[in-house]
Amino acid sequence: MTRRGALRSIAGAMAASVALPLSALAQDADPINQVLQNRSNDWSDGFDAASSGAASVRTSAPILSPDTATTTEYAIQNYTDIVARGGWPVVPGDKKLSLGNKDPNVVILRQRLTVTGDLAAGAGNSQTFDSYVDAALRRFQARHGLPADGVAGPSTINMMNVPAAVRLAQLQTNLVRLRSMSGFLGDRYVMINIPAAAIEVVEGGRVISRHTAVVGKVDRPTPILATKIYRVSFNPYWTVPASIIRKDLIPLMQKSPDYLTKKQIRIYDSAGVEVPPESIDWNTDQATKGYLFRQDPGDFNSLGSVRISFHNDEQVYMHDTPQKDIFGRVERFDSSGCIRVQNIRQVIGWLLRDNPDFPRERIDQIFKSGEQVHVNPKPEVPLYLQYISAWAMDDGVTHFRDDIYNRDGIGQLALQ
């Protein structure tokens, strides 16, 4: 079947169902680690990506592709029809529902899931939360970036109750973004989708790996960029950005004067001479004037074991983290603009694949030794930091995410 024929087939399926069936899916944080966020010698971080809904993706097609723009157009047609038919019912949020419950709200839940094709139209109107409703709810959760646990709790109900007209507008806004990025992006590239807090590693027009990410807070957003990765740094120092010194370190030092010493963050003056923390007046802004703050490499380092640098004026980069559990959170908007990457060793192995001096064995050795090494991928690898909050893939599934930075112009979708 030709690509055009395949897309027509998908369009026919989407006309019958907005969301085609998917398989059922199954600390005490330090303030600085919350800002950047156990180091392991394994290539995998040992954290199941399925917890964030990543396992819902059943296609190797990248989000940034002409096919995604086409399938999103079909989704817009479907949602236009849904809006014309009155949208979907509001699901009451007064009760948490799950498998085995019997409640009148289950009838409304069934109706809501049926409108978007998550539940088959002939599944009935029983008040019992049966296995059909369970599977349908997991499909809905997965395509909205929620943990696919089959529990209709507050987060899931809130997603369900976003009006159909708002979802339609979101798709239309994102179609413009998809079209603008549907040209040739390179044989090999990395794409970070900010609202999804997710990463695609793409080669030859197909996604070869997907990674959960942590991106910038609402008040410290990750920038939208088209740039190139130019360096991989193993066991790096962390040079603390001025914004974090001002917003985080000064308040921390006011509360706990030994904080920097505990975290092995050293202070240097403009001449490169180390300055003791007690010589600075932390009740003023003295620390922001001409000092460099740098954390030593090690298991405690906020960057973890590796940093990936790319050209930008925002002082942001991709990096590891010593706190792997953060990838299990639903809302992964917790950094100061940088991007934390789950299973980052898989990414750097791919970035350095064509560098004969850095086979996997050499990379393993560097991690184990703690040696500081900087490597420049040649050629530099394209990187796209994009804002795609609604899209439809060639498997017929329509995805939505929170408009975390309120860039869709639909304030209702901005995460509160």
mmCIF file of C-alpha atoms in Angstrom, residues 26-284:
data_model
loop_
_atom_site.group_PDB
_atom_site.id
_atom_site.type_symbol
_atom_site.label_atom_id
_atom_site.label_comp_id
_atom_site.label_asym_id
_atom_site.label_seq_id
_atom_site.Cartn_x
_atom_site.Cartn_y
_atom_site.Cartn_z
ATOM 1 C CA ALA A 26 -0.469 -1.039 32.756
ATOM 2 C CA GLN A 27 11.894 12.188 49.138
ATOM 3 C CA ASP A 28 12.757 14.362 50.648
ATOM 4 C CA ALA A 29 13.715 16.474 47.647
ATOM 5 C CA ASP A 30 16.547 18.908 48.090
ATOM 6 C CA PRO A 31 15.566 22.385 46.801
ATOM 7 C CA ILE A 32 18.480 22.558 44.359
ATOM 8 C CA ASN A 33 17.721 19.112 42.991
ATOM 9 C CA GLN A 34 14.149 20.281 42.570
ATOM 10 C CA VAL A 35 15.517 23.151 40.530
ATOM 11 C CA LEU A 36 17.700 20.968 38.299
ATOM 12 C CA GLN A 37 17.067 17.509 39.315
ATOM 13 C CA ASN A 38 20.994 7.289 41.746
ATOM 14 C CA ARG A 39 23.466 7.877 39.393
ATOM 15 C CA SER A 40 23.891 4.424 37.834
ATOM 16 C CA ASN A 41 26.496 2.557 35.823
ATOM 17 C CA ASP A 42 23.739 0.878 33.815
ATOM 18 C CA TRP A 43 22.743 2.175 30.402
ATOM 19 C CA SER A 44 19.109 2.175 31.454
ATOM 20 C CA ASP A 45 17.951 4.433 34.262
ATOM 21 C CA GLY A 46 15.869 1.545 35.503
ATOM 22 C CA PHE A 47 12.642 3.540 35.397
ATOM 23 C CA ASP A 48 9.648 2.285 33.448
ATOM 24 C CA ALA A 49 8.691 4.858 30.832
ATOM 25 C CA ALA A 50 5.192 3.398 30.738
ATOM 26 C CA SER A 51 4.406 5.213 33.947
ATOM 27 C CA SER A 52 4.199 8.476 32.042
ATOM 28 C CA GLY A 53 2.081 7.118 29.219
ATOM 29 C CA ALA A 54 5.037 6.716 26.829
ATOM 30 C CA ALA A 55 4.025 3.102 26.265
ATOM 31 C CA SER A 56 0.847 4.329 24.559
ATOM 32 C CA VAL A 57 2.812 5.176 21.411
ATOM 33 C CA ARG A 58 2.381 2.378 18.882
ATOM 34 C CA THR A 59 4.074 3.972 15.898
ATOM 35 C CA SER A 60 7.613 4.790 14.855
ATOM 36 C CA ALA A 61 6.529 7.918 12.985
ATOM 37 C CA PRO A 62 7.940 11.166 14.414
ATOM 38 C CA ILE A 63 5.631 13.950 15.555
ATOM 39 C CA LEU A 64 7.379 16.415 13.249
ATOM 40 C CA SER A 65 6.465 14.927 9.874
ATOM 41 C CA PRO A 66 4.138 15.617 6.932
ATOM 42 C CA ASP A 67 2.146 12.500 7.882
ATOM 43 C CA THR A 68 1.402 13.911 11.353
ATOM 44 C CA ALA A 69 0.160 17.138 9.817
ATOM 45 C CA THR A 70 -2.126 15.112 7.532
ATOM 46 C CA THR A 71 -3.515 12.895 10.285
ATOM 47 C CA THR A 72 -4.046 15.946 12.477
ATOM 48 C CA GLU A 73 -6.139 17.453 9.674
ATOM 49 C CA TYR A 74 -8.310 14.318 9.774
ATOM 50 C CA ALA A 75 -8.600 14.644 13.555
ATOM 51 C CA ILE A 76 -9.765 18.236 13.100
ATOM 52 C CA GLN A 77 -12.506 16.991 10.787
ATOM 53 C CA ASN A 78 -13.607 14.479 13.402
ATOM 54 C CA TYR A 79 -13.598 16.993 16.244
ATOM 55 C CA THR A 80 -15.471 19.489 14.074
ATOM 56 C CA ASP A 81 -18.155 16.841 13.705
ATOM 57 C CA ILE A 82 -18.164 16.169 17.457
ATOM 58 C CA VAL A 83 -18.617 19.876 18.187
ATOM 59 C CA ALA A 84 -21.433 20.088 15.613
ATOM 60 C CA ARG A 85 -23.210 17.214 17.390
ATOM 61 C CA GLY A 86 -23.051 18.983 20.733
ATOM 62 C CA GLY A 87 -19.722 17.785 22.094
ATOM 63 C CA TRP A 88 -19.593 15.371 25.024
ATOM 64 C CA PRO A 89 -21.241 15.191 28.440
ATOM 65 C CA VAL A 90 -19.621 16.575 31.586
ATOM 66 C CA VAL A 91 -18.512 13.736 33.854
ATOM 67 C CA PRO A 92 -19.248 14.446 37.529
ATOM 68 C CA GLY A 93 -16.086 14.686 39.587
ATOM 69 C CA ASP A 94 -17.604 13.957 42.992
ATOM 70 C CA LYS A 95 -16.499 10.304 43.038
ATOM 71 C CA LYS A 96 -13.407 8.328 42.101
ATOM 72 C CA LEU A 97 -14.399 5.423 39.863
ATOM 73 C CA SER A 98 -12.545 2.227 39.011
ATOM 74 C CA LEU A 99 -13.024 -1.391 37.973
ATOM 75 C CA GLY A 100 -15.867 -3.082 39.837
ATOM 76 C CA ASN A 101 -17.679 0.086 40.962
ATOM 77 C CA LYS A 102 -21.409 0.400 40.330
ATOM 78 C CA ASP A 103 -22.607 3.979 40.171
ATOM 79 C CA PRO A 104 -24.885 6.210 38.014
ATOM 80 C CA ASN A 105 -21.797 8.278 37.099
ATOM 81 C CA VAL A 106 -20.449 5.274 35.201
ATOM 82 C CA VAL A 107 -23.230 5.724 32.643
ATOM 83 C CA ILE A 108 -22.035 9.277 31.939
ATOM 84 C CA LEU A 109 -18.425 8.071 31.871
ATOM 85 C CA ARG A 110 -19.406 5.503 29.229
ATOM 86 C CA GLN A 111 -21.093 8.188 27.139
ATOM 87 C CA ARG A 112 -18.044 10.440 27.351
ATOM 88 C CA LEU A 113 -15.648 7.673 26.303
ATOM 89 C CA THR A 114 -17.923 6.612 23.462
ATOM 90 C CA VAL A 115 -18.002 10.079 21.857
ATOM 91 C CA THR A 116 -14.228 10.039 21.277
ATOM 92 C CA GLY A 117 -14.096 6.379 20.287
ATOM 93 C CA ASP A 118 -12.217 5.184 23.344
ATOM 94 C CA LEU A 119 -15.190 2.933 24.106
ATOM 95 C CA ALA A 120 -17.040 1.023 21.388
ATOM 96 C CA ALA A 121 -20.503 2.382 20.617
ATOM 97 C CA GLY A 122 -22.178 -0.945 21.398
ATOM 98 C CA ALA A 123 -20.713 -1.297 24.890
ATOM 99 C CA GLY A 124 -24.042 -0.467 26.567
ATOM 100 C CA ASN A 125 -25.178 1.883 29.332
ATOM 101 C CA SER A 126 -24.644 -0.226 32.425
ATOM 102 C CA GLN A 127 -23.839 1.465 35.730
ATOM 103 C CA THR A 128 -21.116 -1.118 36.308
ATOM 104 C CA PHE A 129 -17.489 -0.146 35.716
ATOM 105 C CA ASP A 130 -16.553 -3.286 33.809
ATOM 106 C CA SER A 131 -13.450 -4.387 31.898
ATOM 107 C CA TYR A 132 -14.619 -2.572 28.747
ATOM 108 C CA VAL A 133 -14.808 0.754 30.588
ATOM 109 C CA ASP A 134 -11.476 -0.001 32.260
ATOM 110 C CA ALA A 135 -9.721 -0.581 28.917
ATOM 111 C CA ALA A 136 -11.376 2.486 27.361
ATOM 112 C CA LEU A 137 -10.377 4.710 30.270
ATOM 113 C CA ARG A 138 -6.765 3.518 30.035
ATOM 114 C CA ARG A 139 -6.772 4.404 26.333
ATOM 115 C CA PHE A 140 -8.055 7.869 27.137
ATOM 116 C CA GLN A 141 -5.470 8.379 29.885
ATOM 117 C CA ALA A 142 -2.580 7.198 27.725
ATOM 118 C CA ARG A 143 -3.338 9.581 24.875
ATOM 119 C CA HIS A 144 -3.617 12.474 27.320
ATOM 120 C CA GLY A 145 -0.260 11.795 28.945
ATOM 121 C CA LEU A 146 -1.763 10.499 32.196
ATOM 122 C CA PRO A 147 -0.773 7.328 34.063
ATOM 123 C CA ALA A 148 -2.927 4.631 32.457
ATOM 124 C CA ASP A 149 -4.149 3.201 35.758
ATOM 125 C CA GLY A 150 -7.844 2.805 34.913
ATOM 126 C CA VAL A 151 -8.922 5.090 37.768
ATOM 127 C CA ALA A 152 -11.239 7.992 36.997
ATOM 128 C CA GLY A 153 -9.797 10.434 39.525
ATOM 129 C CA PRO A 154 -9.594 14.247 39.525
ATOM 130 C CA SER A 155 -6.823 14.595 36.903
ATOM 131 C CA THR A 156 -8.552 12.259 34.472
ATOM 132 C CA ILE A 157 -11.985 13.817 35.007
ATOM 133 C CA ASN A 158 -10.553 17.301 34.484
ATOM 134 C CA MET A 159 -9.052 16.191 31.159
ATOM 135 C CA MET A 160 -12.392 14.631 30.124
ATOM 136 C CA ASN A 161 -14.310 17.796 30.900
ATOM 137 C CA VAL A 162 -12.305 20.106 28.659
ATOM 138 C CA PRO A 163 -14.997 21.111 26.113
ATOM 139 C CA ALA A 164 -14.860 19.647 22.627
ATOM 140 C CA ALA A 165 -14.704 23.143 21.104
ATOM 141 C CA VAL A 166 -11.571 23.873 23.122
ATOM 142 C CA ARG A 167 -9.940 20.637 21.965
ATOM 143 C CA LEU A 168 -10.827 21.500 18.370
ATOM 144 C CA ALA A 169 -9.212 24.920 18.694
ATOM 145 C CA GLN A 170 -6.141 23.309 20.227
ATOM 146 C CA LEU A 171 -5.794 20.957 17.261
ATOM 147 C CA GLN A 172 -6.186 23.827 14.809
ATOM 148 C CA THR A 173 -3.499 25.888 16.557
ATOM 149 C CA ASN A 174 -1.065 22.988 16.623
ATOM 150 C CA LEU A 175 -1.676 22.096 12.993
ATOM 151 C CA VAL A 176 -0.033 25.404 12.066
ATOM 152 C CA ARG A 177 3.027 24.444 14.123
ATOM 153 C CA LEU A 178 3.157 20.971 12.607
ATOM 154 C CA ARG A 179 2.956 22.320 9.065
ATOM 155 C CA SER A 180 5.760 24.791 9.737
ATOM 156 C CA MET A 181 8.008 21.911 10.896
ATOM 157 C CA SER A 182 7.031 19.300 8.311
ATOM 158 C CA GLY A 183 9.974 19.864 5.963
ATOM 159 C CA PHE A 184 13.284 18.018 5.980
ATOM 160 C CA LEU A 185 14.782 18.268 9.466
ATOM 161 C CA GLY A 186 17.866 16.123 8.918
ATOM 162 C CA ASP A 187 18.710 12.437 8.590
ATOM 163 C CA ARG A 188 19.353 12.331 12.346
ATOM 164 C CA TYR A 189 17.813 14.687 14.889
ATOM 165 C CA VAL A 190 16.414 14.986 18.398
ATOM 166 C CA MET A 191 13.029 16.565 19.134
ATOM 167 C CA ILE A 192 11.891 17.728 22.577
ATOM 168 C CA ASN A 193 8.142 18.236 22.843
ATOM 169 C CA ILE A 194 7.779 20.658 25.754
ATOM 170 C CA PRO A 195 4.068 20.243 26.685
ATOM 171 C CA ALA A 196 4.448 16.452 26.606
ATOM 172 C CA ALA A 197 7.779 16.607 28.487
ATOM 173 C CA ALA A 198 8.983 13.949 26.073
ATOM 174 C CA ILE A 199 11.844 13.383 23.635
ATOM 175 C CA GLU A 200 12.073 11.630 20.276
ATOM 176 C CA VAL A 201 15.375 10.447 18.799
ATOM 177 C CA VAL A 202 14.818 10.266 15.043
ATOM 178 C CA GLU A 203 16.854 8.679 12.274
ATOM 179 C CA GLY A 204 15.890 7.996 8.679
ATOM 180 C CA GLY A 205 12.424 9.413 9.228
ATOM 181 C CA ARG A 206 11.593 6.998 12.068
ATOM 182 C CA VAL A 207 11.704 7.296 15.845
ATOM 183 C CA ILE A 208 14.343 4.931 17.179
ATOM 184 C CA SER A 209 13.848 5.776 20.864
ATOM 185 C CA ARG A 210 11.533 7.833 23.059
ATOM 186 C CA HIS A 211 12.467 9.338 26.409
ATOM 187 C CA THR A 212 10.559 10.900 29.268
ATOM 188 C CA ALA A 213 11.818 14.385 30.128
ATOM 189 C CA VAL A 214 11.538 17.119 32.731
ATOM 190 C CA VAL A 215 11.251 20.650 31.322
ATOM 191 C CA GLY A 216 10.982 24.218 32.605
ATOM 192 C CA LYS A 217 8.556 25.565 35.159
ATOM 193 C CA VAL A 218 5.842 27.996 34.120
ATOM 194 C CA ASP A 219 7.904 30.913 35.434
ATOM 195 C CA ARG A 220 11.179 29.499 34.022
ATOM 196 C CA PRO A 221 10.081 28.035 30.682
ATOM 197 C CA THR A 222 12.153 25.915 28.346
ATOM 198 C CA PRO A 223 12.703 27.976 25.170
ATOM 199 C CA ILE A 224 11.461 27.024 21.705
ATOM 200 C CA LEU A 225 14.520 26.537 19.504
ATOM 201 C CA ALA A 226 15.885 25.000 16.343
ATOM 202 C CA THR A 227 19.557 24.427 17.043
ATOM 203 C CA LYS A 228 22.326 21.795 17.074
ATOM 204 C CA ILE A 229 23.945 19.606 19.701
ATOM 205 C CA TYR A 230 27.684 20.266 19.763
ATOM 206 C CA ARG A 231 29.083 18.648 22.907
ATOM 207 C CA VAL A 232 28.688 15.755 25.339
ATOM 208 C CA SER A 233 30.341 16.304 28.731
ATOM 209 C CA PHE A 234 30.908 13.354 31.024
ATOM 210 C CA ASN A 235 31.009 13.829 34.812
ATOM 211 C CA PRO A 236 30.589 17.610 34.487
ATOM 212 C CA TYR A 237 30.847 20.446 36.933
ATOM 213 C CA TRP A 238 27.612 22.360 37.392
ATOM 214 C CA THR A 239 27.988 26.114 37.028
ATOM 215 C CA VAL A 240 24.988 27.594 38.801
ATOM 216 C CA PRO A 241 23.028 30.092 36.645
ATOM 217 C CA ALA A 242 22.531 33.610 38.001
ATOM 218 C CA SER A 243 18.761 33.103 38.186
ATOM 219 C CA ILE A 244 19.163 30.122 40.509
ATOM 220 C CA ILE A 245 21.688 31.971 42.676
ATOM 221 C CA ARG A 246 19.197 34.783 43.105
ATOM 222 C CA LYS A 247 15.977 32.790 43.434
ATOM 223 C CA ASP A 248 17.206 29.682 45.221
ATOM 224 C CA LEU A 249 20.720 29.723 46.652
ATOM 225 C CA ILE A 250 20.468 33.008 48.563
ATOM 226 C CA PRO A 251 17.224 32.005 50.358
ATOM 227 C CA LEU A 252 18.705 28.558 51.081
ATOM 228 C CA MET A 253 21.847 30.056 52.587
ATOM 229 C CA GLN A 254 19.759 32.367 54.752
ATOM 230 C CA LYS A 255 18.026 29.309 56.205
ATOM 231 C CA SER A 256 21.003 26.930 56.285
ATOM 232 C CA PRO A 257 24.465 28.592 56.197
ATOM 233 C CA ASP A 258 26.212 25.243 55.576
ATOM 234 C CA TYR A 259 24.087 24.368 52.542
ATOM 235 C CA LEU A 260 26.754 25.117 49.901
ATOM 236 C CA THR A 261 29.396 23.174 51.822
ATOM 237 C CA LYS A 262 27.124 20.133 52.121
ATOM 238 C CA LYS A 263 26.354 20.219 48.413
ATOM 239 C CA GLN A 264 30.009 20.810 47.491
ATOM 240 C CA ILE A 265 29.193 24.045 45.676
ATOM 241 C CA ARG A 266 32.238 26.302 45.636
ATOM 242 C CA ILE A 267 32.338 30.074 45.157
ATOM 243 C CA TYR A 268 35.004 31.827 43.042
ATOM 244 C CA ASP A 269 35.652 35.531 42.580
ATOM 245 C CA SER A 270 36.452 37.209 39.254
ATOM 246 C CA ALA A 271 40.141 36.290 39.653
ATOM 247 C CA GLY A 272 39.309 32.604 40.062
ATOM 248 C CA VAL A 273 40.127 32.570 43.763
ATOM 249 C CA GLU A 274 37.866 30.413 45.933
ATOM 250 C CA VAL A 275 35.792 32.434 48.392
ATOM 251 C CA PRO A 276 34.476 30.966 51.671
ATOM 252 C CA PRO A 277 30.663 31.153 51.948
ATOM 253 C CA GLU A 278 30.834 32.898 55.313
ATOM 254 C CA SER A 279 32.573 35.889 53.719
ATOM 255 C CA ILE A 280 29.398 36.794 51.806
ATOM 256 C CA ASP A 281 26.485 38.675 53.301
ATOM 257 C CA TRP A 282 23.540 36.426 52.376
ATOM 258 C CA ASN A 283 21.006 38.984 53.547
ATOM 259 C CA THR A 284 21.924 41.148 50.554
#
